[in-house]
Tab-separated table of C-alpha atoms in Angstrom:
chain	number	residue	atom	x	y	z
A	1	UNK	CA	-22.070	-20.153	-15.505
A	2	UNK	CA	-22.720	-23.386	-16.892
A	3	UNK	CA	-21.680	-26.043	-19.268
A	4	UNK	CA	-23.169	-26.507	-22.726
A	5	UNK	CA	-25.800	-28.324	-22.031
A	6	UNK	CA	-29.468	-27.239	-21.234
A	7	UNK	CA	-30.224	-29.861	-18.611
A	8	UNK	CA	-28.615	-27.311	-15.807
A	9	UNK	CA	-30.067	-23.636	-17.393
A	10	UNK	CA	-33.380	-24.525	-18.162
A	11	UNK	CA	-34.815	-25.688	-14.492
A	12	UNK	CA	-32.835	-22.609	-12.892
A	13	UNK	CA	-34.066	-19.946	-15.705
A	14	UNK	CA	-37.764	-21.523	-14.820
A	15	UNK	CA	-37.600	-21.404	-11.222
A	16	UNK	CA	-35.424	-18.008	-10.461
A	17	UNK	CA	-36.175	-16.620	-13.948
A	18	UNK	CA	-33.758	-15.495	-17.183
A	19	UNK	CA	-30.559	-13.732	-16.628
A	20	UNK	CA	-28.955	-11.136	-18.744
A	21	UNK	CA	-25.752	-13.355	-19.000
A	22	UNK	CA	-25.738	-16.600	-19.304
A	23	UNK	CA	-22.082	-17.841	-19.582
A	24	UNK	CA	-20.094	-21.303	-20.075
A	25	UNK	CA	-17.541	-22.590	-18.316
A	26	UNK	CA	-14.418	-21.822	-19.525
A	27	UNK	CA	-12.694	-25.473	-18.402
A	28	UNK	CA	-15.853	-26.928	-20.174
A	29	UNK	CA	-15.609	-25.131	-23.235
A	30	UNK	CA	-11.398	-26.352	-23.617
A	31	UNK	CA	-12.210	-29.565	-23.377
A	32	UNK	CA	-15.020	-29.183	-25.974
A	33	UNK	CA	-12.830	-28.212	-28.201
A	34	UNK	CA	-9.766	-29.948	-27.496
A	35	UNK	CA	-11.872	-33.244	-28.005
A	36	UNK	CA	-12.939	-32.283	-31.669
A	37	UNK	CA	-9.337	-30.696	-32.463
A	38	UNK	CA	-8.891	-34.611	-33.311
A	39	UNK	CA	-10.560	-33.709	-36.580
A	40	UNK	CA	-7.433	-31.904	-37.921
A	41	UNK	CA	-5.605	-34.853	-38.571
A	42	UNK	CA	-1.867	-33.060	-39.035
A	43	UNK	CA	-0.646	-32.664	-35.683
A	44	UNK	CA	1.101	-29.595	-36.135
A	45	UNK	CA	-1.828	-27.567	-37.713
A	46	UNK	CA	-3.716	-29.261	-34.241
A	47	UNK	CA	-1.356	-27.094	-32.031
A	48	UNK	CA	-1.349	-24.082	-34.511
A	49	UNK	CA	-5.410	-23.980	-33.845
A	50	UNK	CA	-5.301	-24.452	-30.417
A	51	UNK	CA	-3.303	-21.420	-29.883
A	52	UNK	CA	-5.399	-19.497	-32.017
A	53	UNK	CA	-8.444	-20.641	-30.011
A	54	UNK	CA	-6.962	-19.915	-27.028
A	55	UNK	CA	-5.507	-16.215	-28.567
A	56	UNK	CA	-9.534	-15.930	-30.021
A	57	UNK	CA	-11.064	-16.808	-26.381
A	58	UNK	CA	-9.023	-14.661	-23.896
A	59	UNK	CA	-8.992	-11.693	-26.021
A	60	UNK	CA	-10.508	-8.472	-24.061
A	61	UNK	CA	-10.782	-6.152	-26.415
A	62	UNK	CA	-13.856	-6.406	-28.619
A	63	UNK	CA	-12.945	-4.756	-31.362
A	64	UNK	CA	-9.454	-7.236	-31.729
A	65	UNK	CA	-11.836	-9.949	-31.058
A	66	UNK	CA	-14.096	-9.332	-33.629
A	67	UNK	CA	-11.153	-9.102	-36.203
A	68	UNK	CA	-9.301	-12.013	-35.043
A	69	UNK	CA	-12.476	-14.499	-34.919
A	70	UNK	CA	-13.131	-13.182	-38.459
A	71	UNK	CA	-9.725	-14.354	-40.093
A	72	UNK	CA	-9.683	-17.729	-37.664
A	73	UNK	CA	-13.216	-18.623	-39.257
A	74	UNK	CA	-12.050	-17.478	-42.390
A	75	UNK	CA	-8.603	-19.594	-42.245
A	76	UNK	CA	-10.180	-22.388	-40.828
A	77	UNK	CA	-12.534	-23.150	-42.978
A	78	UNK	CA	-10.357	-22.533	-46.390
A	79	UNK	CA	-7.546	-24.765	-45.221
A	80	UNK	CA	-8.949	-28.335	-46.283
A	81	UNK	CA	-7.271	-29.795	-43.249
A	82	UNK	CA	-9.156	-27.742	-40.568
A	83	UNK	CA	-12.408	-27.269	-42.747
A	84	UNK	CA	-13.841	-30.121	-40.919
A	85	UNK	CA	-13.504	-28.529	-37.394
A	86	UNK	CA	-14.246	-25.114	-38.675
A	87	UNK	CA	-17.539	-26.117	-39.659
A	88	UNK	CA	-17.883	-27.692	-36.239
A	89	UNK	CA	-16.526	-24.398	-34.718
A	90	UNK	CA	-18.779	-22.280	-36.579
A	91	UNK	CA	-22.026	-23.894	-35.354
A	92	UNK	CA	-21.380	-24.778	-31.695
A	93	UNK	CA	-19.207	-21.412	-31.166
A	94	UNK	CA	-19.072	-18.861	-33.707
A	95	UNK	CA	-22.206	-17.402	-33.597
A	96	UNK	CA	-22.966	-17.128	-29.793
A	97	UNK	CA	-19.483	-15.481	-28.915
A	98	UNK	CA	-21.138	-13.389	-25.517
A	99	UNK	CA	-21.202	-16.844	-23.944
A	100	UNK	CA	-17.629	-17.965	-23.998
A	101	UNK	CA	-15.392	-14.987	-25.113
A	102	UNK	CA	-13.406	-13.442	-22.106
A	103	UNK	CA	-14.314	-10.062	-23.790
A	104	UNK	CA	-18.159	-10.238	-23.113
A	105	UNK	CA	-16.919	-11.191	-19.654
A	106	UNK	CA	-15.890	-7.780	-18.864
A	107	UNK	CA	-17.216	-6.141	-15.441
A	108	UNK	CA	-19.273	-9.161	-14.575
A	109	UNK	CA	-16.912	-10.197	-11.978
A	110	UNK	CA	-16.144	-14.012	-12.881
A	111	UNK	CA	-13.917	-15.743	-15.106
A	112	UNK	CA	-14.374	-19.533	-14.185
A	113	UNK	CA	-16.378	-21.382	-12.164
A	114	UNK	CA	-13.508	-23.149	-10.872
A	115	UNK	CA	-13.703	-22.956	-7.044
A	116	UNK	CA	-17.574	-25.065	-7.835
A	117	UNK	CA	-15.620	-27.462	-10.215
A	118	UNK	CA	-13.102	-28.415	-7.226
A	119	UNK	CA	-15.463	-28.377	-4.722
A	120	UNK	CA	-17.796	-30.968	-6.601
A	121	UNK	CA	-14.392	-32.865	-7.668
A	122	UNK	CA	-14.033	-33.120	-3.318
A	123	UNK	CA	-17.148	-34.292	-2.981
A	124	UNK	CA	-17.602	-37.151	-5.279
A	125	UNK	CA	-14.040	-38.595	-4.973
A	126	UNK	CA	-13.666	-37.840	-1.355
A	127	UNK	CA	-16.720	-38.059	0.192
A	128	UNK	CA	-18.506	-40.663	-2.146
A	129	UNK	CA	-15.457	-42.069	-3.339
A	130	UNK	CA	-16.703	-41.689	-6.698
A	131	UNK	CA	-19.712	-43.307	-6.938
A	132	UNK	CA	-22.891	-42.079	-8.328
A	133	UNK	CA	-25.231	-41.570	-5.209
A	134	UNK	CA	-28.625	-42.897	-4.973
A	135	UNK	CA	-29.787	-42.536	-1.669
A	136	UNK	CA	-30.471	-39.241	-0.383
A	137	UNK	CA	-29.599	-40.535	3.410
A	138	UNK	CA	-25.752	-40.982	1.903
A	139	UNK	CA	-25.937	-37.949	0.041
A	140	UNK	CA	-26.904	-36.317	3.075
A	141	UNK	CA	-24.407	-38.040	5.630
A	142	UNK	CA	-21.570	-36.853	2.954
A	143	UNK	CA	-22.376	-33.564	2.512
A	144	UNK	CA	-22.601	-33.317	6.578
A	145	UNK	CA	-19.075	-35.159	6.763
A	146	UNK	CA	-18.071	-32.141	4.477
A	147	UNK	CA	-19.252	-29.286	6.775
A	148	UNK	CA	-17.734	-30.737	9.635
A	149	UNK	CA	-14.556	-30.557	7.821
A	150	UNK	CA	-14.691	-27.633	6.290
A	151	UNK	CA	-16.008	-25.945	10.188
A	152	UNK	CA	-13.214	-28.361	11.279
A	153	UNK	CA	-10.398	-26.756	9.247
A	154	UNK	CA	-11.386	-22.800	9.490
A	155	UNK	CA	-11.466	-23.383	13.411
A	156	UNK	CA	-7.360	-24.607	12.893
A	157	UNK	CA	-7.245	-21.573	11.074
A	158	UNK	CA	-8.189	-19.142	13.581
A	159	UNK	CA	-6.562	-20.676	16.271
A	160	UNK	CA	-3.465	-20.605	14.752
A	161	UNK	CA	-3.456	-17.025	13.370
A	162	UNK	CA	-1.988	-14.993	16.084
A	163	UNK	CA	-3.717	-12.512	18.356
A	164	UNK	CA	-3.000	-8.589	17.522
A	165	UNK	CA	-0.926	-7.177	20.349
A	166	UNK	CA	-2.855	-4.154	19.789
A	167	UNK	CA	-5.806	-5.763	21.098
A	168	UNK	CA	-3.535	-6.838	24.243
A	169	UNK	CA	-2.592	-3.315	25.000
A	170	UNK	CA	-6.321	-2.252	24.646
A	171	UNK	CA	-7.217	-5.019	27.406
A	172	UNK	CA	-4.648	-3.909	29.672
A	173	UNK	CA	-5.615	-0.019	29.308
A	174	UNK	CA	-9.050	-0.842	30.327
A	175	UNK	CA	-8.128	-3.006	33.198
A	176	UNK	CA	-6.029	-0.233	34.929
């Protein structure tokens, strides 16, 4: 999973090869579109698109997919006001739908790479307190400062989570 952008996909399909899926982030793919829904300029046809976008994406069926993408393309782009984003639409989005349409998602076993997403977000705010970083010796030192944490925080975890009598009762059988 990966945002739009090549600079990510092409080093890891040259190195560890091509995959049969290649997918985009959902988050990525929201705010893609949510940042060139500014071209409909009447606010209330803004919202009317969004929900259809958001009806078009997480669709699982592909046969309702298919049908609804075909009337939003086809009301977006004969409505003057959205024309301008449906012509935007149909050349980032419309015609590579396996990449970002929950129905092609199907029995592949992940939705979101969301869990990455907040673990980066911890990183560079937390850890590098959001600077860019340069020096590998920081980057390092951070990233070390984060497994200590994270070993840190699973050992609170397991001490607090109580013991199973069961395992008490087995102890005491085998003493006697």
């Amino acid at each position: 999973m990966t945002d739009d952008a090549p600079a990510f996909y092409n080093p890891w399909s040259y190195v560890m090869g091509t995959v049969k899926n290649v997918l985009l982030c959902a988050w990525h793919i929201t705010r893609n579109w949510h940042q060139n829904l500014n071209k409909i300029k009447n606010p209330e046809k803004r919202k009317i698109v969004n929900k259809a976008l958001k009806a078009v994406k997480e669709e699982l069926c592909l046969e309702t997919f298919s049908k609804l993408m075909k009337q939003f393309m086809q009301e977006l782009l004969n409505d003057s006001d959205t024309c301008e984003f449906g012509k935007y639409f149909q050349q980032n989005y419309a015609k590579r739908p396996e990449k970002w349409a929950y129905c092609y998602r199907k029995g592949l076993g992940i939705n979101t790479n969301m869990y990455l997403e907040s673990r980066h977000k911890k990183i560079k705010y937390h850890y590098f307190e959001g600077k860019h970083v340069k020096r590998l010796d920081i980057a390092i030192d951070g990233l070390l400062k984060l497994v200590r944490d994270l070993i840190f925080q699973r050992l609170i975890k397991i001490t607090k989570e109580p013991f199973p009598l069961i395992n008490y009762q087995k102890l005491s059988i085998d003493t006697d």
